[in-house]
mmCIF file of C-alpha atoms in Angstrom:
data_model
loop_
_atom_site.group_PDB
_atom_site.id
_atom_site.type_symbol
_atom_site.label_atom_id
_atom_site.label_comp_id
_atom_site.label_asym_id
_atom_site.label_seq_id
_atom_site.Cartn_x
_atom_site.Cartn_y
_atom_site.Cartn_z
ATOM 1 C CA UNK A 11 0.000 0.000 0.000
ATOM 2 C CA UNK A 12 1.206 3.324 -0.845
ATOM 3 C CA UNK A 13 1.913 5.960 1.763
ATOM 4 C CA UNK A 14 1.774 9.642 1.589
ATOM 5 C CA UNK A 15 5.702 9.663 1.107
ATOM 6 C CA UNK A 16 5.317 7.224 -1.091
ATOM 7 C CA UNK A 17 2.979 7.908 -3.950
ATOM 8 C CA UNK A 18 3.856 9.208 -6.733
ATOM 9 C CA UNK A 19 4.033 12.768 -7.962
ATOM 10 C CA UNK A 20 1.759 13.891 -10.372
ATOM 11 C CA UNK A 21 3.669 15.146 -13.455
ATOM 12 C CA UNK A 22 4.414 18.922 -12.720
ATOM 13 C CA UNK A 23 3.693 21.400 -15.950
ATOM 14 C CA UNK A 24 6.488 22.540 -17.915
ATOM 15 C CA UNK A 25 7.734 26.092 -16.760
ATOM 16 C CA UNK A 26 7.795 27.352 -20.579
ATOM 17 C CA UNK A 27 4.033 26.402 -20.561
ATOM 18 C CA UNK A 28 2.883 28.107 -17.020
ATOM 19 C CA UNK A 29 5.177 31.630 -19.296
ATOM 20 C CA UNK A 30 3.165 31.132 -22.130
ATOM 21 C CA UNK A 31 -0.090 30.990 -20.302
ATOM 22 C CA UNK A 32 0.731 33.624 -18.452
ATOM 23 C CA UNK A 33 1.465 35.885 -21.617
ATOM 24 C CA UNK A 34 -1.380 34.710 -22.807
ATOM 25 C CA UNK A 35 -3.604 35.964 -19.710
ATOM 26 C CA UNK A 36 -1.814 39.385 -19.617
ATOM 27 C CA UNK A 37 -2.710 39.920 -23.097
ATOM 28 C CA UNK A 38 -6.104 39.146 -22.874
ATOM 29 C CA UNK A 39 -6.579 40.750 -19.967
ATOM 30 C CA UNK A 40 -5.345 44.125 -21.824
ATOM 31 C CA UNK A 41 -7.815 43.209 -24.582
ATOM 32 C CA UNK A 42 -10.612 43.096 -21.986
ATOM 33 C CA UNK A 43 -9.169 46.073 -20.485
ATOM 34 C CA UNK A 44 -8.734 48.316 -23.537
ATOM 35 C CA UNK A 45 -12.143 46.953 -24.932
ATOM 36 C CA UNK A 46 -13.910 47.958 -21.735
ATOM 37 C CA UNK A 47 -12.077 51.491 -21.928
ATOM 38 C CA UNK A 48 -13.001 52.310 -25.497
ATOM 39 C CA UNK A 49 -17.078 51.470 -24.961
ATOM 40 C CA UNK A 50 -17.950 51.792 -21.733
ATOM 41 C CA UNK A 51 -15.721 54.688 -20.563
ATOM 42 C CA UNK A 52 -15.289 56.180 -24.107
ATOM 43 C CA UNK A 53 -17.673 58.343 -25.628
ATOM 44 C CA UNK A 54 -18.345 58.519 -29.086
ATOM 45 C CA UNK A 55 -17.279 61.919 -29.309
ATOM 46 C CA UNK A 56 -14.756 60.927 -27.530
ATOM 47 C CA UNK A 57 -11.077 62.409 -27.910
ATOM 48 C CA UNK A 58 -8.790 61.151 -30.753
ATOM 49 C CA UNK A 59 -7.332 58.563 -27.976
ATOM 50 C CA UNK A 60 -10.369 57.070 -27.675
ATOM 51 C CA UNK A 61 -11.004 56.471 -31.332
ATOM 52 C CA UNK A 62 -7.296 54.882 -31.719
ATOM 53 C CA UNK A 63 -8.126 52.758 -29.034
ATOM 54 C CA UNK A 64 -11.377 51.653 -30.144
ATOM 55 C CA UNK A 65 -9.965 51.597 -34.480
ATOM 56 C CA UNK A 66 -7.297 48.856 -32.608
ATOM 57 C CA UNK A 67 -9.577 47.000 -30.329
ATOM 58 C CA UNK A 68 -12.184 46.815 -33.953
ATOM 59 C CA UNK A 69 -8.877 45.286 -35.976
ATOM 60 C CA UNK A 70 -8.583 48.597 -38.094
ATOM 61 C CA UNK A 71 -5.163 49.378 -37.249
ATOM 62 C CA UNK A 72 -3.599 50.972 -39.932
ATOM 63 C CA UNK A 73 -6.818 50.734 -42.535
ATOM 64 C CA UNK A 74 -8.328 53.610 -40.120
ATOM 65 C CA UNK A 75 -4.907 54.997 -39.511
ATOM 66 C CA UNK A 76 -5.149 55.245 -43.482
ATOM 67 C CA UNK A 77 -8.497 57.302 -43.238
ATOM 68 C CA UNK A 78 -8.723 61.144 -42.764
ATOM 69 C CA UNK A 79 -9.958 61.957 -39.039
ATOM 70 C CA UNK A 80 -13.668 62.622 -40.154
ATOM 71 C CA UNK A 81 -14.061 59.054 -41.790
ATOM 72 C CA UNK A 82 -12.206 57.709 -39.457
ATOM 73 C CA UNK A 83 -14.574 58.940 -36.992
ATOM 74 C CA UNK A 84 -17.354 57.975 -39.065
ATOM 75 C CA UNK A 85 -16.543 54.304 -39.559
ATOM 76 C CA UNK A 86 -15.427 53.828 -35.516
ATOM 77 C CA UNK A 87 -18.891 55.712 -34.947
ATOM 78 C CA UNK A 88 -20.881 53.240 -37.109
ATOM 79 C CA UNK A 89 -19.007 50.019 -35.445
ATOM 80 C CA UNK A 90 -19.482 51.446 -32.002
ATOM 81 C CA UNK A 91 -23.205 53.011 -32.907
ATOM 82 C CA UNK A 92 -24.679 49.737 -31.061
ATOM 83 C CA UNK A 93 -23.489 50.368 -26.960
ATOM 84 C CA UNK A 94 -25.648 47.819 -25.589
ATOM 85 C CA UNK A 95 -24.065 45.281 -27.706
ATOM 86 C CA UNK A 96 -20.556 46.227 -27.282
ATOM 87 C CA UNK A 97 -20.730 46.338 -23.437
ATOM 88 C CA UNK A 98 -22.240 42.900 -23.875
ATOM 89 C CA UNK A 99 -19.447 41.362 -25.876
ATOM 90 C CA UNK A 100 -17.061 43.203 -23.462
ATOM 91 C CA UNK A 101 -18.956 41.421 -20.708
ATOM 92 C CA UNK A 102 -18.460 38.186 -22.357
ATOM 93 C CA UNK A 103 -14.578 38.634 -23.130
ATOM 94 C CA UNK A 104 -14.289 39.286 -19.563
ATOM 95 C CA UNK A 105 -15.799 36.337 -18.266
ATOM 96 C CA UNK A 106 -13.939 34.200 -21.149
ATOM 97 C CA UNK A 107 -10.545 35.717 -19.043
ATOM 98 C CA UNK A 108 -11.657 34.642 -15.752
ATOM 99 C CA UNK A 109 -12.789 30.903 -17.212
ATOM 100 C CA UNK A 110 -8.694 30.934 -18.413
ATOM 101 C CA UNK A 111 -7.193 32.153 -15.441
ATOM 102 C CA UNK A 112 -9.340 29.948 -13.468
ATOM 103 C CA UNK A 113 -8.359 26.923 -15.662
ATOM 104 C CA UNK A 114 -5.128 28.224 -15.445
ATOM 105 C CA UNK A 115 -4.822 27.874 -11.880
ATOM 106 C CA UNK A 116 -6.598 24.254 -11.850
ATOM 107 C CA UNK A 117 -4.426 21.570 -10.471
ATOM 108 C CA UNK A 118 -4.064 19.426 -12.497
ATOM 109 C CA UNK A 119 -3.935 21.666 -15.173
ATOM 110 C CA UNK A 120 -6.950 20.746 -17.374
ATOM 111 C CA UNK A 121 -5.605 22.032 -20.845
ATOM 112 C CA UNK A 122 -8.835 21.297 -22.939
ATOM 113 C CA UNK A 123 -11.031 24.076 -20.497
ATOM 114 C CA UNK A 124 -7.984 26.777 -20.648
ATOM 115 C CA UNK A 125 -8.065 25.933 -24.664
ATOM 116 C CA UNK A 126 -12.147 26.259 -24.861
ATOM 117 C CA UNK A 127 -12.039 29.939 -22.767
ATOM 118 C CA UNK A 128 -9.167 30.566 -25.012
ATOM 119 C CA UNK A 129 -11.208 29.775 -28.341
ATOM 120 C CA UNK A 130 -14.195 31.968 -26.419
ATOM 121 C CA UNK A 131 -12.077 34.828 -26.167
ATOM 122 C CA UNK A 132 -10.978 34.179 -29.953
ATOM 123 C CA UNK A 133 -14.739 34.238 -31.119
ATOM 124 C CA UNK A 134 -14.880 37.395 -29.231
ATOM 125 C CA UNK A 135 -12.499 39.402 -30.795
ATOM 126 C CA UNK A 136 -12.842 38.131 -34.355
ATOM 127 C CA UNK A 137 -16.578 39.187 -34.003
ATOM 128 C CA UNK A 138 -15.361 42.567 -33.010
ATOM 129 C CA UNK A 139 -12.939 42.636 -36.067
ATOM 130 C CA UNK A 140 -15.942 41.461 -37.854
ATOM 131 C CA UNK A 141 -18.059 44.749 -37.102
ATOM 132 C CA UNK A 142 -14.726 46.891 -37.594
ATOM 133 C CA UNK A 143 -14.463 45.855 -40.973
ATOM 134 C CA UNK A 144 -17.865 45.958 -41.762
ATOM 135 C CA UNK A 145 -18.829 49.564 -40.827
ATOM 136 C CA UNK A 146 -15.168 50.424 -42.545
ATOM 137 C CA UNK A 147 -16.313 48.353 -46.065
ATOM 138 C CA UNK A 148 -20.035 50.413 -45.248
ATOM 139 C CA UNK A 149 -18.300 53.604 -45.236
ATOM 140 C CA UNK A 150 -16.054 52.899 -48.089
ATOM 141 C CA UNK A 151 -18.754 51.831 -50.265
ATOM 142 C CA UNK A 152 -20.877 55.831 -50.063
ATOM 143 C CA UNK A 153 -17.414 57.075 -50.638
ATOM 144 C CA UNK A 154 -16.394 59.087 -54.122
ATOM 145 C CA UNK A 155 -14.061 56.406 -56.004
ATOM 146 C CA UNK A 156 -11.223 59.873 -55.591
ATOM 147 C CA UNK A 157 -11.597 59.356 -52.253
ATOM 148 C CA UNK A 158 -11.470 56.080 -52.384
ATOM 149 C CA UNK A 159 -8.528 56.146 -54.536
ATOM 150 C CA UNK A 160 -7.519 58.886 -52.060
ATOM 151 C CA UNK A 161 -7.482 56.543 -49.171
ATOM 152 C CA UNK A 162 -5.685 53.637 -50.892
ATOM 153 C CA UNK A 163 -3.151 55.635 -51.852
ATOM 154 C CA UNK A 164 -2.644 56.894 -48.125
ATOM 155 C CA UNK A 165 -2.684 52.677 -46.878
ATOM 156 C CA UNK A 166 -0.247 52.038 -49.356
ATOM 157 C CA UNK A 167 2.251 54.825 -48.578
ATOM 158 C CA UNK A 168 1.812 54.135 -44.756
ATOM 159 C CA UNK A 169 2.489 50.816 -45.680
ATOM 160 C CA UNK A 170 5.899 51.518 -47.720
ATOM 161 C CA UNK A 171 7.216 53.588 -44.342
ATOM 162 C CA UNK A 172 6.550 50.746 -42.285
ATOM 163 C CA UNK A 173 8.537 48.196 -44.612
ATOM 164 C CA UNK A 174 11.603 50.544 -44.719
ATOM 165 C CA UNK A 175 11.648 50.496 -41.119
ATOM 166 C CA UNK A 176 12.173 46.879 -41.013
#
């Protein structure tokens, strides 16, 4: 019969995999953070730091960089114009968090429920992306084809900077 000093160890959890999850926590706990910030702090008139912050959190990055302020405004208005929903999705990536960190703190670690709140939080932001690209491909379809033209142009040389910087 096996005695307390003599059963065996479980198998302990790599220490590269307790770092990654942990990265992995931190950054979706900034996403939850910085989504939270943008809608339910933010106005929609807010200042220009509230409209980079919500252009990120919506996947625009540089496509609304590429924009002029006033369509830029316009198209982070439009994905935003819904406030109910967004502080319901922000809800939701929040609780997705707290399902990883506590799967990340279950012992034994139960990988498949940290991987499922992961996937939750996935969903999450891709459906954000999903109405930032929308309400930018809405905008861009009322515009002029010169400012169209006007705006790929702008992409495309923000784009060439960023490639000679590398």
């Amino acid at each position: 019969m096996n005695t307390p000093e003599t059963q065996p160890r479980p198998p302990r959890t790599p220490r590269g995999v307790k770092i990654v999850l942990a990265m992995s926590l931190a950054i979706n706990l900034l996403i939850a953070g910085a989504v939270g910030g943008a809608f339910l702090g933010g106005r929609p008139e807010g200042g220009m730091r509230d409209r980079a912050e919500a252009a990120r959190i919506l996947g625009l990055g540089p496509l609304a960089t590429a924009l002029d302020r006033r369509d830029r405004a316009a198209v982070i208005s439009a994905a935003g114009a819904d406030r109910a929903a967004m502080r319901a999705e922000r809800q939701r990536l929040v609780e997705a968090a707290r399902d990883f960190a506590e799967a990340v703190r279950a012992d034994p670690f139960d990988r498949a429920e940290a991987e499922a709140a992961l996937e939750r939080q996935r969903a999450i932001v891709s459906g954000l992306q999903d109405r930032g690209y929308g309400a930018l491909l809405d905008y861009l379809e009322t515009m002029p084809a010169e400012d169209r033209a006007a705006f790929a142009d702008s992409l495309q040389h923000m784009l060439a900077r960023q490639g000679r910087g590398r």
